[in-house]
Short mmCIF file of C-alpha atoms and ligand atoms in Angstrom, two decimals:
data_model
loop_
_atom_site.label_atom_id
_atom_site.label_comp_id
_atom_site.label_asym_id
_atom_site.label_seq_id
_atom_site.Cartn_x
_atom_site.Cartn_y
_atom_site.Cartn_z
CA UNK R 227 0.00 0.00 0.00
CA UNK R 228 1.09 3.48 -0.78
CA UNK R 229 1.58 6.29 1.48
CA UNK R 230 -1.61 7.39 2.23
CA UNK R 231 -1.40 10.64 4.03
CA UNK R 232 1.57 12.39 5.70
CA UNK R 233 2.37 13.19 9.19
CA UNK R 234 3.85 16.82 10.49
CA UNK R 235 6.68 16.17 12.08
CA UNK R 236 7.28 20.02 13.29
CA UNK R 237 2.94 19.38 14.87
CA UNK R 238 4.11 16.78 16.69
CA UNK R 239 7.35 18.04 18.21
CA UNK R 240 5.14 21.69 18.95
CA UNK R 241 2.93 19.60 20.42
CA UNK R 242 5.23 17.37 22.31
CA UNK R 243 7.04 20.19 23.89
CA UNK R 244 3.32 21.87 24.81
CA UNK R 245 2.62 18.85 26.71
CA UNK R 246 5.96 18.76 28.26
CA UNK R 247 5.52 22.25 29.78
CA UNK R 248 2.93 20.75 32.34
CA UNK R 249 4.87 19.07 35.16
CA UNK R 250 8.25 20.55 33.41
CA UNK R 251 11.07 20.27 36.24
CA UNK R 252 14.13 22.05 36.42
CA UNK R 253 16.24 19.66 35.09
CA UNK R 254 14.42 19.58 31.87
CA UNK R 255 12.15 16.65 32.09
CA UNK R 256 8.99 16.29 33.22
CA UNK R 257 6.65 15.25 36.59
CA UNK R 258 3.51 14.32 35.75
CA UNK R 259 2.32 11.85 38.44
CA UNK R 260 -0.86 9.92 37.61
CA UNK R 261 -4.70 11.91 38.78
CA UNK R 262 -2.50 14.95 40.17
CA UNK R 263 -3.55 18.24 39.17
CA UNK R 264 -0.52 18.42 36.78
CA UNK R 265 -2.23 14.79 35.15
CA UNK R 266 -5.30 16.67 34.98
CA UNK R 267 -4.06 19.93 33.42
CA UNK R 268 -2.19 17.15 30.66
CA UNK R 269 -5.39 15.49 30.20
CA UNK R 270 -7.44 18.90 29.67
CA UNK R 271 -5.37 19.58 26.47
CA UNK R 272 -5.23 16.47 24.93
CA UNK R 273 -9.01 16.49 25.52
CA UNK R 274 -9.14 20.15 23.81
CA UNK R 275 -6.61 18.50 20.45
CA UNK R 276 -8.90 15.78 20.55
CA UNK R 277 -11.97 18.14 19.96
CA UNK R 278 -10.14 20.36 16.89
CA UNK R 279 -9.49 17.23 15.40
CA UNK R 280 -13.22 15.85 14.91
CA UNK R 281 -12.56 13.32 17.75
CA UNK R 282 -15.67 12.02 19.79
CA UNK R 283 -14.49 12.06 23.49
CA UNK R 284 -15.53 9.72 26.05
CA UNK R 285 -14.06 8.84 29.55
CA UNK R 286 -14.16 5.24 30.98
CA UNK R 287 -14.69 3.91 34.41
CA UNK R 288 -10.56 4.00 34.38
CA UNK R 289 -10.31 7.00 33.69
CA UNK R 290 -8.68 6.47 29.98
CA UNK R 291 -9.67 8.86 27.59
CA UNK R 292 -10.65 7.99 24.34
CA UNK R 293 -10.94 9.58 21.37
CA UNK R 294 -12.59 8.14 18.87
CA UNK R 295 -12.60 8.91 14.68
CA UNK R 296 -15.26 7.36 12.81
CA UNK R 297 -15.04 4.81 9.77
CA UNK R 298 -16.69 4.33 7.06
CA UNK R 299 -18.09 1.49 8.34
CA UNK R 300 -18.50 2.50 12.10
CA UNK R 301 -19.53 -0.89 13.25
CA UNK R 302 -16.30 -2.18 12.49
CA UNK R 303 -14.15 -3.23 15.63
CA UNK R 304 -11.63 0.17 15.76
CA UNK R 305 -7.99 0.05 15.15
CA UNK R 306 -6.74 1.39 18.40
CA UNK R 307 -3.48 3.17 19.10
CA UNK R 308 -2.38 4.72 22.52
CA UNK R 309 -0.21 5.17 25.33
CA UNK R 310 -0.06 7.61 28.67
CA UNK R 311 0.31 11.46 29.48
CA UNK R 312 1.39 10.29 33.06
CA UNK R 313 5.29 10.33 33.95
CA UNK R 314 7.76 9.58 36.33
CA UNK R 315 9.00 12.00 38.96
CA UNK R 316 11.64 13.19 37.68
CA UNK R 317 10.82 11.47 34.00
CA UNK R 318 11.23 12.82 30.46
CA UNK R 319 9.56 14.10 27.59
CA UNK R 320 8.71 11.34 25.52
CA UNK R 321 8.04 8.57 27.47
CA UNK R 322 4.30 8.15 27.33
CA UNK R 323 3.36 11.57 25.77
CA UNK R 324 4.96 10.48 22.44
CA UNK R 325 2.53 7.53 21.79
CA UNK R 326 -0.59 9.56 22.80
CA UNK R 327 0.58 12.65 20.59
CA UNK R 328 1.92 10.46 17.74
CA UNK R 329 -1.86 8.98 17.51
CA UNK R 330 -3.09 12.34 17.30
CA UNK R 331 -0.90 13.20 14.77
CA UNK R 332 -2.16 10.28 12.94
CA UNK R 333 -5.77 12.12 13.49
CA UNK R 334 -4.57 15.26 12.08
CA UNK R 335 -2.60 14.00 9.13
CA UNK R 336 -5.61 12.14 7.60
CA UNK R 337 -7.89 14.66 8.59
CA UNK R 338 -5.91 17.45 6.03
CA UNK R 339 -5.21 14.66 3.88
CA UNK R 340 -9.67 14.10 3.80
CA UNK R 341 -8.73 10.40 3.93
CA UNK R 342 -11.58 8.27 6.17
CA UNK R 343 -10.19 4.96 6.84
CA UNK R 344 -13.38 2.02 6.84
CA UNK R 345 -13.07 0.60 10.10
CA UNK R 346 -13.10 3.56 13.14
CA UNK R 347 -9.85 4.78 15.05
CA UNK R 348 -9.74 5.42 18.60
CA UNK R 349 -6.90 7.38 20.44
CA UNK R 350 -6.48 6.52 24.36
CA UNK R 351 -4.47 8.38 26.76
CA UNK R 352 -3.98 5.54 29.43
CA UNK R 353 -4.80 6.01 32.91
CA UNK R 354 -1.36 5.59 35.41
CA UNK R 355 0.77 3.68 33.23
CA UNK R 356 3.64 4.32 35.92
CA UNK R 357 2.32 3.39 38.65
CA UNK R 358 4.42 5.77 40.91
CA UNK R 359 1.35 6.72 42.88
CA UNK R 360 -0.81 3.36 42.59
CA UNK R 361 2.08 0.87 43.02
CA UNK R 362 2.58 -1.02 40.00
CA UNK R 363 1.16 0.88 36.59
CA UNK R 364 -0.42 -0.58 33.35
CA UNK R 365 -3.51 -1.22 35.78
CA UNK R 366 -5.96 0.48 33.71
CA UNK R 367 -5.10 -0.70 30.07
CA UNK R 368 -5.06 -4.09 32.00
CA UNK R 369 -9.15 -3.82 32.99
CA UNK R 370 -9.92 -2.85 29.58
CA UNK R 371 -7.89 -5.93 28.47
CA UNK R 372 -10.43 -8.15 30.95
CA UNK R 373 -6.94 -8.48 33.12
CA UNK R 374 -7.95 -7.10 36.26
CA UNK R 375 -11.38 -6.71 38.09
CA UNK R 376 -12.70 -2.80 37.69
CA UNK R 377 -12.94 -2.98 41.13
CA UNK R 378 -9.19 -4.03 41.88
CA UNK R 379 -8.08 -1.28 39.98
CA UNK R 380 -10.59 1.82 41.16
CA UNK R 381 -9.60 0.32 44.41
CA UNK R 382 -5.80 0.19 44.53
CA UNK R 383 -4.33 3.08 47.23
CA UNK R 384 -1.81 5.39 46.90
CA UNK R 385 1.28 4.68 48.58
CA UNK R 386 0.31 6.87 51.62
CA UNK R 387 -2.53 5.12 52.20
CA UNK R 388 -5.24 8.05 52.19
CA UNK R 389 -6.68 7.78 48.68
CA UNK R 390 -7.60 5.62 45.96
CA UNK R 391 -7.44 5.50 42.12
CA UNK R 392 -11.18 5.84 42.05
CA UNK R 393 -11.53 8.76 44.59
CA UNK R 394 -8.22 10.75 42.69
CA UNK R 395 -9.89 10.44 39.44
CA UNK R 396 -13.36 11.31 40.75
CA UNK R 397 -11.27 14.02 42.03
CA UNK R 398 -9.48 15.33 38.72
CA UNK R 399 -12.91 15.50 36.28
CA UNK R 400 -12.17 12.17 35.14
CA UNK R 401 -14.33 9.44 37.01
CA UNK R 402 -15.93 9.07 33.65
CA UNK R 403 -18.83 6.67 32.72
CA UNK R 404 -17.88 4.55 29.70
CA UNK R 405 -17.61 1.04 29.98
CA UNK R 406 -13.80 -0.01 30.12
CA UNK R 407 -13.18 -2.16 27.28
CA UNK R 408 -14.73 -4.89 26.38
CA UNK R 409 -15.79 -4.14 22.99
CA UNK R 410 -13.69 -5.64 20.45
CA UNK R 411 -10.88 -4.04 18.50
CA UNK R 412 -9.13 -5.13 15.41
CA UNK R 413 -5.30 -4.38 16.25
CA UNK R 414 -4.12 -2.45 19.13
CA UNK R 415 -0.45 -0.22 17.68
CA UNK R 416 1.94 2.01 20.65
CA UNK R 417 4.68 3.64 19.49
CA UNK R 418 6.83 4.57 22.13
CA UNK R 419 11.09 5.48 22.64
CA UNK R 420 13.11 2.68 22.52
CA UNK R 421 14.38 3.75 26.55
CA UNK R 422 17.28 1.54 26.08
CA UNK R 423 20.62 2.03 23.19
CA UNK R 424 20.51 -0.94 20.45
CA UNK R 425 18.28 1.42 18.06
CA UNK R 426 20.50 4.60 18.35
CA UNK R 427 23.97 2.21 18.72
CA UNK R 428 23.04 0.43 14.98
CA UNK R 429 21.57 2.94 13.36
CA UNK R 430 18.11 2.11 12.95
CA UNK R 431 15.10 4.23 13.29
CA UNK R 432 12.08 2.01 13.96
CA UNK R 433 11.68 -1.21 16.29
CA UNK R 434 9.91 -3.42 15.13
CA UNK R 435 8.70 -5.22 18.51
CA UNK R 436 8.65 -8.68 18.76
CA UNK R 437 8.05 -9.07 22.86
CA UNK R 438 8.31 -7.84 26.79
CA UNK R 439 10.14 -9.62 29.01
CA UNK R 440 8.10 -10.48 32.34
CA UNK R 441 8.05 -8.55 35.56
CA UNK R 442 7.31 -9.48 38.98
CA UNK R 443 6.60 -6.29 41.48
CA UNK R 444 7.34 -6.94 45.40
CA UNK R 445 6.59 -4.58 48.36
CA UNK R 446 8.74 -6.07 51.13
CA UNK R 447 7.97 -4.83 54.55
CA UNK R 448 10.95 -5.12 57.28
CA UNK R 449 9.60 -4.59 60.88
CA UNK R 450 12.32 -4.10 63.75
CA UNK R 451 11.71 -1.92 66.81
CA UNK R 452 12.35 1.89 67.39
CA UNK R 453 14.38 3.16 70.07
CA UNK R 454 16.55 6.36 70.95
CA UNK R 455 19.30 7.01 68.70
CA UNK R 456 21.68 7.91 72.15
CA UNK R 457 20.23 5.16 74.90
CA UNK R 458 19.60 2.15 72.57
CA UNK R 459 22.95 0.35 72.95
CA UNK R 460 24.25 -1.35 69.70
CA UNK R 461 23.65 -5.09 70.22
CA UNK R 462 20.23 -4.93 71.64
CA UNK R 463 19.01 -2.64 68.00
CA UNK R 464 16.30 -4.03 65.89
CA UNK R 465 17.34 -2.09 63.50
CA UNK R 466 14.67 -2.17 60.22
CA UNK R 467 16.82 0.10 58.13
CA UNK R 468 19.92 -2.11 58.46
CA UNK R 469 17.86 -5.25 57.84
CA UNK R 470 16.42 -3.39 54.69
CA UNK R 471 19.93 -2.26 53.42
CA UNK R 472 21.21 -5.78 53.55
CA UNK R 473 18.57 -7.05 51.79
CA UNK R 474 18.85 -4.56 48.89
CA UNK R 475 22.46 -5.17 48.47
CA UNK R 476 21.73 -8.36 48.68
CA UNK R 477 18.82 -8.78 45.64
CA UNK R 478 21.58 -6.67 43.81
CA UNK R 479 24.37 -9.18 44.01
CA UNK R 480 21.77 -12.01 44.00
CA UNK R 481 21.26 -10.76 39.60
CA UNK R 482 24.89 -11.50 38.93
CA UNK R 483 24.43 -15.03 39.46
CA UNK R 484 22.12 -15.56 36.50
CA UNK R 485 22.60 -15.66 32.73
CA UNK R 486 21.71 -13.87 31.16
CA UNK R 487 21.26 -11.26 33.85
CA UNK R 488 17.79 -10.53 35.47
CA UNK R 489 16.91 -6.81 36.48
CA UNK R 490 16.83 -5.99 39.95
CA UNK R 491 15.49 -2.43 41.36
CA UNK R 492 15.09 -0.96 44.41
CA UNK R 493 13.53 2.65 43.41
CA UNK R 494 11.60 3.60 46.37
CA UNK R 495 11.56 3.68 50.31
CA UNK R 496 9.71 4.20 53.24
CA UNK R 497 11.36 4.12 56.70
CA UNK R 498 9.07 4.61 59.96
CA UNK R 499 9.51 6.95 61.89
CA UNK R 500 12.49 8.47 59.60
CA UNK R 501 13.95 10.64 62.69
CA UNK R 502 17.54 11.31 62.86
CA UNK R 503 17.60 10.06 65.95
CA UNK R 504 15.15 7.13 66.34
CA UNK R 505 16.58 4.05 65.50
CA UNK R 506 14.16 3.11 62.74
CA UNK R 507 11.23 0.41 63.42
CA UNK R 508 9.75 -0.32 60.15
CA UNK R 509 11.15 0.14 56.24
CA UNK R 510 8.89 -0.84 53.39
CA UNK R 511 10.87 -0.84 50.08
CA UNK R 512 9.89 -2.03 46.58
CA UNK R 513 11.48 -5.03 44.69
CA UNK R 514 11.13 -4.82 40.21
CA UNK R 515 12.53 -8.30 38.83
CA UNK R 516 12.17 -8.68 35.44
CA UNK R 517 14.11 -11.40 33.00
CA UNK R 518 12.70 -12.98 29.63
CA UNK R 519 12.60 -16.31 30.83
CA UNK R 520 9.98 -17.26 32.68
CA UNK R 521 10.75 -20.09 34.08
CA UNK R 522 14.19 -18.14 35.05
CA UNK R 523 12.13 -15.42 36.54
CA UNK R 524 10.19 -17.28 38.51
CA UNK R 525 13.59 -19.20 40.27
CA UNK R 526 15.33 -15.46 40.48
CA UNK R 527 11.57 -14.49 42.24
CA UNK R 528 12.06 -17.36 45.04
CA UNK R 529 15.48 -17.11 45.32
CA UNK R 530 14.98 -13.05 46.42
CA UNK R 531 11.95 -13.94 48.71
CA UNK R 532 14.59 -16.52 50.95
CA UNK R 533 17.21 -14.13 50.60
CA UNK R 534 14.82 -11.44 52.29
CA UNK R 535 13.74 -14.22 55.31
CA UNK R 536 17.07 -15.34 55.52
CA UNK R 537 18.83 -11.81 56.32
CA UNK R 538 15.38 -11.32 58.84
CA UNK R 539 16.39 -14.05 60.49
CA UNK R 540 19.91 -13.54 60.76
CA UNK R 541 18.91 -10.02 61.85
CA UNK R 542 16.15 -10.51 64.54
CA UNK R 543 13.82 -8.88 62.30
CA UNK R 544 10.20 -9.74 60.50
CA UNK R 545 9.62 -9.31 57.11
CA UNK R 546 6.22 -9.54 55.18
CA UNK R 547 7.11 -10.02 51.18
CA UNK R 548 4.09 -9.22 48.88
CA UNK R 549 3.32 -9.69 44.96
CA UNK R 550 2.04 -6.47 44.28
CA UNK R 551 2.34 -6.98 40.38
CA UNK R 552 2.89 -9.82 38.15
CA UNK R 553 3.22 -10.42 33.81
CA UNK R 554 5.04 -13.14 32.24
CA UNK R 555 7.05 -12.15 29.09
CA UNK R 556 5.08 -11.69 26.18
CA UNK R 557 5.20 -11.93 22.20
CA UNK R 558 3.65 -9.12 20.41
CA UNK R 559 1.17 -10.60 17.22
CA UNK R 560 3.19 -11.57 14.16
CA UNK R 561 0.75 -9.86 11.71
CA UNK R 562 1.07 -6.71 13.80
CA UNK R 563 5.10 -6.96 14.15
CA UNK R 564 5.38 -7.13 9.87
CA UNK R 565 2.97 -4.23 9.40
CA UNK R 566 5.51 -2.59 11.19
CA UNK R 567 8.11 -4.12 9.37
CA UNK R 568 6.41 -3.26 6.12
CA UNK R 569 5.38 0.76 6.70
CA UNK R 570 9.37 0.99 7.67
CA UNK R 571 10.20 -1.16 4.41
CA UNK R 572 7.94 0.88 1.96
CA UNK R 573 9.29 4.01 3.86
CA UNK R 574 12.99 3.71 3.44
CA UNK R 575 13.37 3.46 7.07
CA UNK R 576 15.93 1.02 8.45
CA UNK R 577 14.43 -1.37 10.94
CA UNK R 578 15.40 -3.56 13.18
CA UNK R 579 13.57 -6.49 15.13
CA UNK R 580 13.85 -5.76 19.17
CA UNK R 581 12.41 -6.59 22.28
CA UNK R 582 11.39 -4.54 25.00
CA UNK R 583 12.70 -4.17 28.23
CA UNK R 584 10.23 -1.85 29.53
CA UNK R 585 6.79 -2.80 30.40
CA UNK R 586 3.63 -1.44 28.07
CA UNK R 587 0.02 -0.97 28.33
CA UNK R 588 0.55 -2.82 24.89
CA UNK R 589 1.65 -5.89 27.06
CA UNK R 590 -2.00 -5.77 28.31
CA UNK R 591 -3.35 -5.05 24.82
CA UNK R 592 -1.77 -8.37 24.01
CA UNK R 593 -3.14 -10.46 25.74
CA UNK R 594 -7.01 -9.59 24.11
CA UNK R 595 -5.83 -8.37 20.58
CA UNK R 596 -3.71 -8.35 18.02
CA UNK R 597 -1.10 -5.98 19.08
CA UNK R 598 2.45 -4.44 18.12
CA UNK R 599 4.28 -1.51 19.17
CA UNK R 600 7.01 0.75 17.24
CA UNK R 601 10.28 2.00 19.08
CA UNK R 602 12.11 5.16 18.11
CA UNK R 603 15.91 5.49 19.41
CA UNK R 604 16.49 7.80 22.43
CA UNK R 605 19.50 9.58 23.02
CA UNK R 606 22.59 7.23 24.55
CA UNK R 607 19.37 4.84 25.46
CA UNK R 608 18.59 6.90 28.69
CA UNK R 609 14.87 6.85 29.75
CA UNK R 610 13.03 7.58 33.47
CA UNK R 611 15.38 11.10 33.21
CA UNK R 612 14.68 14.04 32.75
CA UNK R 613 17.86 14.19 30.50
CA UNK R 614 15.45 11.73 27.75
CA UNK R 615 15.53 12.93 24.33
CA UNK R 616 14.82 11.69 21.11
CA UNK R 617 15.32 13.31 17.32
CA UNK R 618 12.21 15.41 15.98
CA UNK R 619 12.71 13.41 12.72
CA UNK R 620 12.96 9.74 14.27
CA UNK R 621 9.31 10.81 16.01
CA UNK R 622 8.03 11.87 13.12
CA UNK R 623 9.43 8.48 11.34
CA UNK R 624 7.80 6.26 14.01
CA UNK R 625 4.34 8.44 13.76
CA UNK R 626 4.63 7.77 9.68
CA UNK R 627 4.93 4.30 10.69
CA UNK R 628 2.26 4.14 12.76
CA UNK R 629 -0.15 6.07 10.21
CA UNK R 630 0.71 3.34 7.53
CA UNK R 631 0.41 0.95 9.66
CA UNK R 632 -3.08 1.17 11.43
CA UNK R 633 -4.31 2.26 8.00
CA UNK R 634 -3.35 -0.73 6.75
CA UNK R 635 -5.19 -2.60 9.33
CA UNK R 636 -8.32 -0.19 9.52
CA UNK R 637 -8.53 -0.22 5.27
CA UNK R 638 -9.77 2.46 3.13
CA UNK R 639 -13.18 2.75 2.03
O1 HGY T 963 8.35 0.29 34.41
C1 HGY T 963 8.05 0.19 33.22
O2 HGY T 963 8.47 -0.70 32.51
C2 HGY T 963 7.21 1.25 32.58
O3 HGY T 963 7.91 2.43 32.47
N1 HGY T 963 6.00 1.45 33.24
MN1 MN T 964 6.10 4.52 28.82
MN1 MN T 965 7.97 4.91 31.92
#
């Protein structure tokens, strides 16, 4: 198939950079934590592009927004593309914002090109794909993939304990009312950065995904005793921190002895009462293990949980270890993977097959349609920083690609 309509590179980057003045830090990246006010203000403008460009608007019971462009034949299950507006604290500006901006660009692009595809296409900004607030991310995209109960995921808490996804997007505007997927849809396409170096290191400019490799989410909870800092002697401590910090180093060492090597992170901490001069009583920390293998991942998962009893023991400490978040690797649909393959080919672009290291709402997508995803290189791979950048004409490239490809999936009438 032909190129059908073209995509403005120079719209998207204006618009990327837009977006990336909500939640901009002073590093140059972006916050944009899930149902803040910052998530809300990101949300309000996509809403308000989604408007100018014909889109029909609805909310879910997730929160996801959708915007949807009709076919010719509106019955048709839609071609869906998507990813989230929500970021890291101290994230970048591409991660996310590209795959919900590059689907709008799609929007636009046919729109001045007067070019209705036959089967409908629907846009969705993702509710908490991070999960920096709500513990583990990809929750929403996984109830519209029939993953998780509604319920489970209006119902997860923040990490503080004093809210809940439901009441935070009631909260925001964006409780809304639409039923959270399923309806079926004919091919579900992300483009996202690459957030890792083999695209930018061999010169290719789209990833063609073939797969995720699984991830297993822990929060381990250490409980020791407090006591004063001066009084407390040494040998009688039950120190949580300590217990925690041995632990940590010890999950860290515990990935070297695998091949190839798992990935083993530590990102965030609590420590009760967290007093200079308390001896701390309780740390909660969280545990990301993620490996291809499955099989693998699950050894590396029991392995970490003895390692965690066995330095509680050692350390007259308790430890609780819970499975906050689990997904076995996945393979993206081979029809999806060579339209990708295929727009790049007809395009000139080079491409290169890849997997992805990252987790994806497209990892939920995958499991109840066909689904692919399209990587664009990042500068020196480096992603979750707000140092992230990728080349104005490599997004534009991967939002071509996507164009051609759901096109070719949706048909012209
Ligand atoms: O952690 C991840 O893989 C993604 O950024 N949510
Ligand atoms: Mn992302
Ligand atoms: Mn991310």
């Amino acid at each position: 198939m032909a190129v059908t309509a073209a995509v403005d590179g120079d719209r998207l980057w204006r618009s990327l950079m837009e977006m990336s003045r909500i939640g901009a830090t002073p590093g140059g990246g972006v916050g944009r934590l899930a149902l803040t006010d910052l998530d809300k203000a990101g949300r309000d403008l996509f809403v308000d592009w989604c408007k100018e460009a014909g889109l029909a608007v609805r909310v879910d019971r997730m929160g996801n927004i959708i915007g949807r462009r009709a076919g010719t034949d509106d019955t048709a299950p839609p071609v869906v593309t998507g990813s989230h507006l929500d970021s890291q604290p101290l994230g970048g500006k591409f991660d996310g914002a590209y795959g919900v901006l590059a689907g709008l660009e799609v929007v636009r692009a046919l729109n001045e090109a007067g070019l209705t595809t036959r089967a409908p296409l629907e846009i969705i900004n993702w509710t908490d794909e991070e999960g920096v607030r709500f513990t583990a991310g990809v929750v929403a995209s996984g109830v519209y993939a029939g993953q998780f109960d509604l319920d489970f995921g209006r119902n997860l808490p923040d990490r503080e304990g004093t809210t809940t996804l439901g009441r935070e997007l009631a909260r925001i505007g964006y409780d809304g009312d639409a039923p959270c997927g399923g309806y079926p849809i004919s091919a579900f396409f992300e483009a996202h950065i690459e957030q890792g170096p083999i695209l930018e290191r061999e010169g290719a400019v789209i990833g063609a995904v073939l797969g995720a490799q699984g991830r297993r989410c822990y929060t381990v909870t250490v409980t020791g005793e407090e006591g004063h800092a001066g009084t407390l002697p040494m040998p009688l401590r039950r120190d949580a921190l300590v217990g925690a910090a041995r632990m940590i180093d010890g999950l860290n060492r515990l990935a070297f002895e695998f091949d190839p090597l798992p990935v083993i992170t530590t990102g965030y901490l609590q420590v009760r009462p967290n007093s200079r001069n308390t001896v701390p009583g309780r740390v909660t920390f969280s545990v990301d293990i993620r490996h291809p293998d499955n099989a693998l991942l699950a050894d590396i998962c029991a392995r970490a949980e003895a390692l965690c009893r066995t330095v509680a023991g050692e350390t007259g400490l308790e430890v609780e270890v819970a499975e906050m978040f689990g997904r076995d690797s996945i393979r993206f649909d081979p029809d999806c993977v060579e339209a990708v393959r295929a727009a790049a080919k007809r395009l000139g672009l080079a491409c290169r097959d890849i997997h992805s290291g990252a987790g994806h709402d497209a990892c939920n997508l995958a499991q109840a349609a066909p689904t692919g995803m399209i990587f664009v290189p990042c500068k020196d791979g480096i992603s979750h920083n707000e140092r992230e950048y990728a080349a104005p004409e490599d997004l534009a490239a991967g939002c071509q690609v996507l164009l051609e490809a759901m096109v070719a999936r949706a048909g012209v009438a």
